[in-house]
GROMACS .gro file of C-alpha atoms in nm:
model
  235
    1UNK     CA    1  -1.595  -0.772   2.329
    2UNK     CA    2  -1.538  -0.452   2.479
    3UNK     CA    3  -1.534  -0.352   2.852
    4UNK     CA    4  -1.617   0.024   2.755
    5UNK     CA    5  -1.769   0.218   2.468
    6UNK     CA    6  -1.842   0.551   2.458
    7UNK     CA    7  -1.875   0.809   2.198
    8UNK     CA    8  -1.715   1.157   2.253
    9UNK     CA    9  -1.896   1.458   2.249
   10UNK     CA   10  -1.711   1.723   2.214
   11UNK     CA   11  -1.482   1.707   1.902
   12UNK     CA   12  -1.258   1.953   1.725
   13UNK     CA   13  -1.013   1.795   1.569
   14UNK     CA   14  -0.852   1.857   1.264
   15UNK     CA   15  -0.608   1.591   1.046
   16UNK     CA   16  -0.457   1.546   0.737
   17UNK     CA   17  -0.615   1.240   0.550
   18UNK     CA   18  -0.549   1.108   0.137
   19UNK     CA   19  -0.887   1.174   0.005
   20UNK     CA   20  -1.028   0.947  -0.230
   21UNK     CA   21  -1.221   1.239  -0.431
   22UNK     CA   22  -0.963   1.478  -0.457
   23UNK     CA   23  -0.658   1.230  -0.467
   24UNK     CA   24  -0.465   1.395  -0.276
   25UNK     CA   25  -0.400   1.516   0.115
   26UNK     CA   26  -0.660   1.737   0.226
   27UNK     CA   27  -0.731   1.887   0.583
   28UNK     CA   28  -1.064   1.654   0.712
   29UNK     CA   29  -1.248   1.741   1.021
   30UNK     CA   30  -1.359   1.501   1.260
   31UNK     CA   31  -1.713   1.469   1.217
   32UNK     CA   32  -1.812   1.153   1.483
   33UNK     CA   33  -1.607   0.958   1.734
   34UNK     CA   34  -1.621   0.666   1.936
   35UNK     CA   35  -1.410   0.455   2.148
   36UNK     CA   36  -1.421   0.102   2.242
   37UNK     CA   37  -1.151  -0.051   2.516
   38UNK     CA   38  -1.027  -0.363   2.697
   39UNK     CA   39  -0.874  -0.403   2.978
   40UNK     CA   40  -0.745  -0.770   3.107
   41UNK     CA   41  -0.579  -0.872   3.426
   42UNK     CA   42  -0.311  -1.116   3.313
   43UNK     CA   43  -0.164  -1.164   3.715
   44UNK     CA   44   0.111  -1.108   3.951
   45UNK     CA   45  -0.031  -0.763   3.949
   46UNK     CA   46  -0.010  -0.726   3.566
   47UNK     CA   47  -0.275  -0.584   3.322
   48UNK     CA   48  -0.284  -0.540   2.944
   49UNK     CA   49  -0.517  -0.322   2.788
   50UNK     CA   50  -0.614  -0.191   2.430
   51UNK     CA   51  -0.904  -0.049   2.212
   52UNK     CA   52  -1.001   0.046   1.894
   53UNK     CA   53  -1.097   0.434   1.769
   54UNK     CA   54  -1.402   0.494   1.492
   55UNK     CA   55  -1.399   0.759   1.362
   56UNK     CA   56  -1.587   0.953   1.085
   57UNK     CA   57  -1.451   1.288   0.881
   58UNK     CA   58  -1.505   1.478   0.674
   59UNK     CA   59  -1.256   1.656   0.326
   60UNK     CA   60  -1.264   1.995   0.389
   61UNK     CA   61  -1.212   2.049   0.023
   62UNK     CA   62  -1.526   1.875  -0.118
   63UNK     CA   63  -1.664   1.800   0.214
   64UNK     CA   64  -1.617   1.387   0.109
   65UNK     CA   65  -1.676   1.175   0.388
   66UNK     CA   66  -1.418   0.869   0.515
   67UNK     CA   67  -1.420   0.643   0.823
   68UNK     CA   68  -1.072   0.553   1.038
   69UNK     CA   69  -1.043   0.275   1.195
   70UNK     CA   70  -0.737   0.300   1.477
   71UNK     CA   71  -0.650   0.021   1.710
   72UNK     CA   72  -0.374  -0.004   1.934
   73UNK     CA   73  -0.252  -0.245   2.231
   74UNK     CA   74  -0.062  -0.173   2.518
   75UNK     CA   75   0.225  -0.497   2.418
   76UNK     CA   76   0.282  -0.321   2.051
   77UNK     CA   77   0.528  -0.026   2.156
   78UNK     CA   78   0.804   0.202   2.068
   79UNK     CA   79   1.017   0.488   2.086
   80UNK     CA   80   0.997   0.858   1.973
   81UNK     CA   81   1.251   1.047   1.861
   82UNK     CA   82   1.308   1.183   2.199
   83UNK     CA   83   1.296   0.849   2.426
   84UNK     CA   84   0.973   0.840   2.525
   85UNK     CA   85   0.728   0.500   2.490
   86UNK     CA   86   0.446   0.518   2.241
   87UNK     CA   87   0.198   0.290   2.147
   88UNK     CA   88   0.237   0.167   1.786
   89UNK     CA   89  -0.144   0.202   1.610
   90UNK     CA   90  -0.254   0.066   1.278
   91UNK     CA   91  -0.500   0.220   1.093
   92UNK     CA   92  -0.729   0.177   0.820
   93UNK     CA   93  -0.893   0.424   0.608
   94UNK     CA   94  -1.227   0.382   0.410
   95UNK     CA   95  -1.266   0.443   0.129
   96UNK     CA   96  -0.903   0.359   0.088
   97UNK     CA   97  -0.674   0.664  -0.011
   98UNK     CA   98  -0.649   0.705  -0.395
   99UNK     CA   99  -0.380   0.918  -0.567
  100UNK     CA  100  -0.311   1.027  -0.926
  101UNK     CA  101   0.071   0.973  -0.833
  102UNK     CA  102   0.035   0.618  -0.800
  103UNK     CA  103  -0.258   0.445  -1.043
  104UNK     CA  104  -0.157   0.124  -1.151
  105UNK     CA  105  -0.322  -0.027  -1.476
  106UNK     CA  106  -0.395  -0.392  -1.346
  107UNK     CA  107  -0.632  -0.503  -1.619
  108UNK     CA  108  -0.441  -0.812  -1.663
  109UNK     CA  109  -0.229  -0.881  -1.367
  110UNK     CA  110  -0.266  -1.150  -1.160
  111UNK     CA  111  -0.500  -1.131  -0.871
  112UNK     CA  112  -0.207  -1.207  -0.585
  113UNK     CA  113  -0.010  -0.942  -0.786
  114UNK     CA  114  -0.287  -0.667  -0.764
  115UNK     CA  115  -0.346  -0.729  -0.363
  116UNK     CA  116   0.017  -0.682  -0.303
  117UNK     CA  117   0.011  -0.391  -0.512
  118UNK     CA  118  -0.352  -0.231  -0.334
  119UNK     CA  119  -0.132  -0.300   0.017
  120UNK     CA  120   0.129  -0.115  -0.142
  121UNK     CA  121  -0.072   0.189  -0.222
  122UNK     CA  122  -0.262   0.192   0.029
  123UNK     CA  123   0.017   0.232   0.285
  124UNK     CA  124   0.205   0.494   0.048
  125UNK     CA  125  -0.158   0.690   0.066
  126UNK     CA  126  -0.145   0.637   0.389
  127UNK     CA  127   0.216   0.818   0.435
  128UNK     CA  128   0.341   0.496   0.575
  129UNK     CA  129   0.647   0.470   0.409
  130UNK     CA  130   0.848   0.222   0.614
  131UNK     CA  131   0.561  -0.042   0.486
  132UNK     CA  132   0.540   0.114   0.161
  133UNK     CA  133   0.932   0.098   0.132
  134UNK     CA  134   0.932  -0.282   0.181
  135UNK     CA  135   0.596  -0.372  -0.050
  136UNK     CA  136   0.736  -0.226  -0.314
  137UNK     CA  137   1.059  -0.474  -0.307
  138UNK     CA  138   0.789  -0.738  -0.256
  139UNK     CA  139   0.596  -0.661  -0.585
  140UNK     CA  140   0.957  -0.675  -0.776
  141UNK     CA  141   1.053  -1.009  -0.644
  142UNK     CA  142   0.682  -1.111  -0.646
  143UNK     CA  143   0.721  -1.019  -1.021
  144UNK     CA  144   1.070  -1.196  -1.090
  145UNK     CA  145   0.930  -1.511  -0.953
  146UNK     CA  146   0.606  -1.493  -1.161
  147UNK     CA  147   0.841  -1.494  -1.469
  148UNK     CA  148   1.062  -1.782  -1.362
  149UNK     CA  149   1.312  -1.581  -1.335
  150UNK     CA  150   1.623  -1.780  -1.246
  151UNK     CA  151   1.853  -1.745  -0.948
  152UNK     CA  152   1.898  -1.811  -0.579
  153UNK     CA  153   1.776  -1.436  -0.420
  154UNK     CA  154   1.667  -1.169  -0.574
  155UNK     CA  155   1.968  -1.013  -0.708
  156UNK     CA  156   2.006  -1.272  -0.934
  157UNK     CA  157   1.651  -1.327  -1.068
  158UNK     CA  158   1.637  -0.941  -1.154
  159UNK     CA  159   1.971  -0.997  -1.330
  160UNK     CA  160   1.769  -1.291  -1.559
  161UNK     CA  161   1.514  -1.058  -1.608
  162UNK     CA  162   1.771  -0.886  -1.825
  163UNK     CA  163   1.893  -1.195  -1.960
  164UNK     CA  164   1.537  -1.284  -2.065
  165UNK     CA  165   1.480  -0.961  -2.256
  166UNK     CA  166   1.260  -0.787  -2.041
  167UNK     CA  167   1.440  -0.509  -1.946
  168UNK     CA  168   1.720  -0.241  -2.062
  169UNK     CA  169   2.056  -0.152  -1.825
  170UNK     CA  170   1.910   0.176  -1.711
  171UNK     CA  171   1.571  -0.031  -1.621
  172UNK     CA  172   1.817  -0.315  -1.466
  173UNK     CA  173   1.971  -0.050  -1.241
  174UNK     CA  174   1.620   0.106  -1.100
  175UNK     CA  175   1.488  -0.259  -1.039
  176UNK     CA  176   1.856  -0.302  -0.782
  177UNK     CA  177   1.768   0.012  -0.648
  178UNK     CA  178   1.484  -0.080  -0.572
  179UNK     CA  179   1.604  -0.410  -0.439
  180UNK     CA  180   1.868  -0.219  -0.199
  181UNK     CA  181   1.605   0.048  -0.059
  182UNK     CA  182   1.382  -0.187  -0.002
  183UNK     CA  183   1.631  -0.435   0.214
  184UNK     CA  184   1.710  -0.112   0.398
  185UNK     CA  185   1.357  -0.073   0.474
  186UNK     CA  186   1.318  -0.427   0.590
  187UNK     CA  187   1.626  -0.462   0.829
  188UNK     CA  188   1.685  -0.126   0.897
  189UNK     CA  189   1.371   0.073   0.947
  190UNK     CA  190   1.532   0.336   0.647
  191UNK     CA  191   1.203   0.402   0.394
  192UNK     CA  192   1.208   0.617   0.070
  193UNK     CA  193   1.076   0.942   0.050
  194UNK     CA  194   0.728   0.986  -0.132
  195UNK     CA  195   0.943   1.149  -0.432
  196UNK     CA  196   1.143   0.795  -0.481
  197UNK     CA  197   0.833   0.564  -0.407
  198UNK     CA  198   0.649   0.731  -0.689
  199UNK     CA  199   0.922   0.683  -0.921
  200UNK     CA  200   0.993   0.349  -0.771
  201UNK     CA  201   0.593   0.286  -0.881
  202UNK     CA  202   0.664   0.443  -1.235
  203UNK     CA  203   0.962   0.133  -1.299
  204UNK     CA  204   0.633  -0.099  -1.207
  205UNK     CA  205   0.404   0.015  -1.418
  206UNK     CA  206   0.687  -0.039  -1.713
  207UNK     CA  207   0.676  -0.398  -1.572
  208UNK     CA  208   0.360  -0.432  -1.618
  209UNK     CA  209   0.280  -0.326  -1.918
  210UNK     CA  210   0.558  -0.502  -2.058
  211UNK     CA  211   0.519  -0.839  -1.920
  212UNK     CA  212   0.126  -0.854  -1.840
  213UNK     CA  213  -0.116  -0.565  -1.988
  214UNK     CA  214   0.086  -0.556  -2.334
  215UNK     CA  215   0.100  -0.872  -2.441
  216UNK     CA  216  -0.263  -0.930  -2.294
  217UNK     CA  217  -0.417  -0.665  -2.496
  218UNK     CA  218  -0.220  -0.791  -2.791
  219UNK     CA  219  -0.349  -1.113  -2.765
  220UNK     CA  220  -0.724  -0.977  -2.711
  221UNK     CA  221  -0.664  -0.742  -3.016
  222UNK     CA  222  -0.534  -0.976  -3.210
  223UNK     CA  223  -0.829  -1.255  -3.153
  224UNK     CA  224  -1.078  -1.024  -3.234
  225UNK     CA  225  -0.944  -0.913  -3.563
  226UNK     CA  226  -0.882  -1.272  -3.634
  227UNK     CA  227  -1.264  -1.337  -3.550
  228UNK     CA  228  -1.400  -1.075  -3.803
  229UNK     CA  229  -1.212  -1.114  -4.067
  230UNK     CA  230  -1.319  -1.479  -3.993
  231UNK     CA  231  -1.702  -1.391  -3.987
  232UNK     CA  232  -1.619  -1.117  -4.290
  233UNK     CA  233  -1.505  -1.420  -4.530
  234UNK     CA  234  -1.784  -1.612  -4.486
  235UNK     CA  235  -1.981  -1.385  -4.584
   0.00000   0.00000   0.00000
């Protein structure tokens, strides 16, 4: 429960969202605000506080509304670039931030699969690359271990990927890069621009299609065909 909630008044404010209509980053103006905060005396003097933003704006370029949800709390903190403490916030935009640099065909994935994936977008919509960085390694090896892929990390089951088939040297070498970035972006902090992530999401969608959506559609293709020419014979 909140100690305080007020709505603001008097709002100008201007930011750069991923619109789900235009698929793309637009300039949205902040239509409706309001705050709700905490505040909690924890002793010896001591208080922690936090609160949550709602907020409501609007695309300027086909005047599509979203709603941001940003929370913060005053334990979760960092650094800028210049020294100073920040409070980390995580937000959450809906409708969730669509792209046309980043559609995944997920017809016939499995449903853990597409969440991770959805995650994935959603913080590369979201410009959060750091997060994005590390999802992405986390579909690959998500995918690896879907296949039984054998090995002891995830070196070696993208190696038996190869092994099994599934993928050619060039496609071999993408999958490690992806494998390296995304350990950078886990232990070090280091993400991938937007211009690698979307070709990091173009390898998946090979993936996919190869191992899941292909053969699936085969299969339905196939069974249908089967099923006429069936029904066509007895008659």
């Amino acid at each position: 429960m909140f100690d305080t909630f007020l709505r603001k008044e008097e709002l100008n404010q201007r930011k750069q969202l991923q619109c789900s209509d235009c698929r793309r980053a637009t300039i949205h103006t902040l239509e409706a605000q309001c705050v709700g905060e905490t505040k909690e005396d924890v002793g010896h003097g001591d208080t922690v506080y936090g609160g949550v933003e709602f907020s409501l704006y609007r695309c300027g370029a086909c005047d599509a509304v979203c709603f941001e949800q940003s929370s913060w709390f005053s334990e979760d903190w960092d650094h800028d670039e210049e020294g100073n403490v920040i409070l980390n916030r995580t937000e959450v935009q809906y409708p969730p931030p669509s792209s046309a640099d980043f559609a995944f065909d997920t017809d016939y994935t499995p449903s853990d699969l597409d969440e991770l994936i959805d995650e994935m977008i959603y913080a590369l919509a979201g410009s959060k690359l750091k997060l994005a960085t590390v999802a992405l390694r986390m579909v690959v090896e998500f995918i690896v271990t879907d296949k039984n892929c054998a090995g002891g990390n995830l070196e070696k089951k993208i190696n038996d990927l190869q092994a099994k088939g599934h993928v050619d040297q060039e496609q071999l070498d993408l999958l490690h890069t992806i494998r390296k970035k995304g350990n950078a972006g886990a232990h070090e902090r280091i993400a991938m621009n937007r211009k690698e992530m979307v070709a990091g999401v173009s390898i998946i969608n090979l993936l996919l299609e190869k191992l899941y959506n292909g053969p699936a559609r085969q299969a339905a293709v196939i069974k249908k065909a089967k099923q006429a020419f069936k029904v066509a014979d007895k008659q």
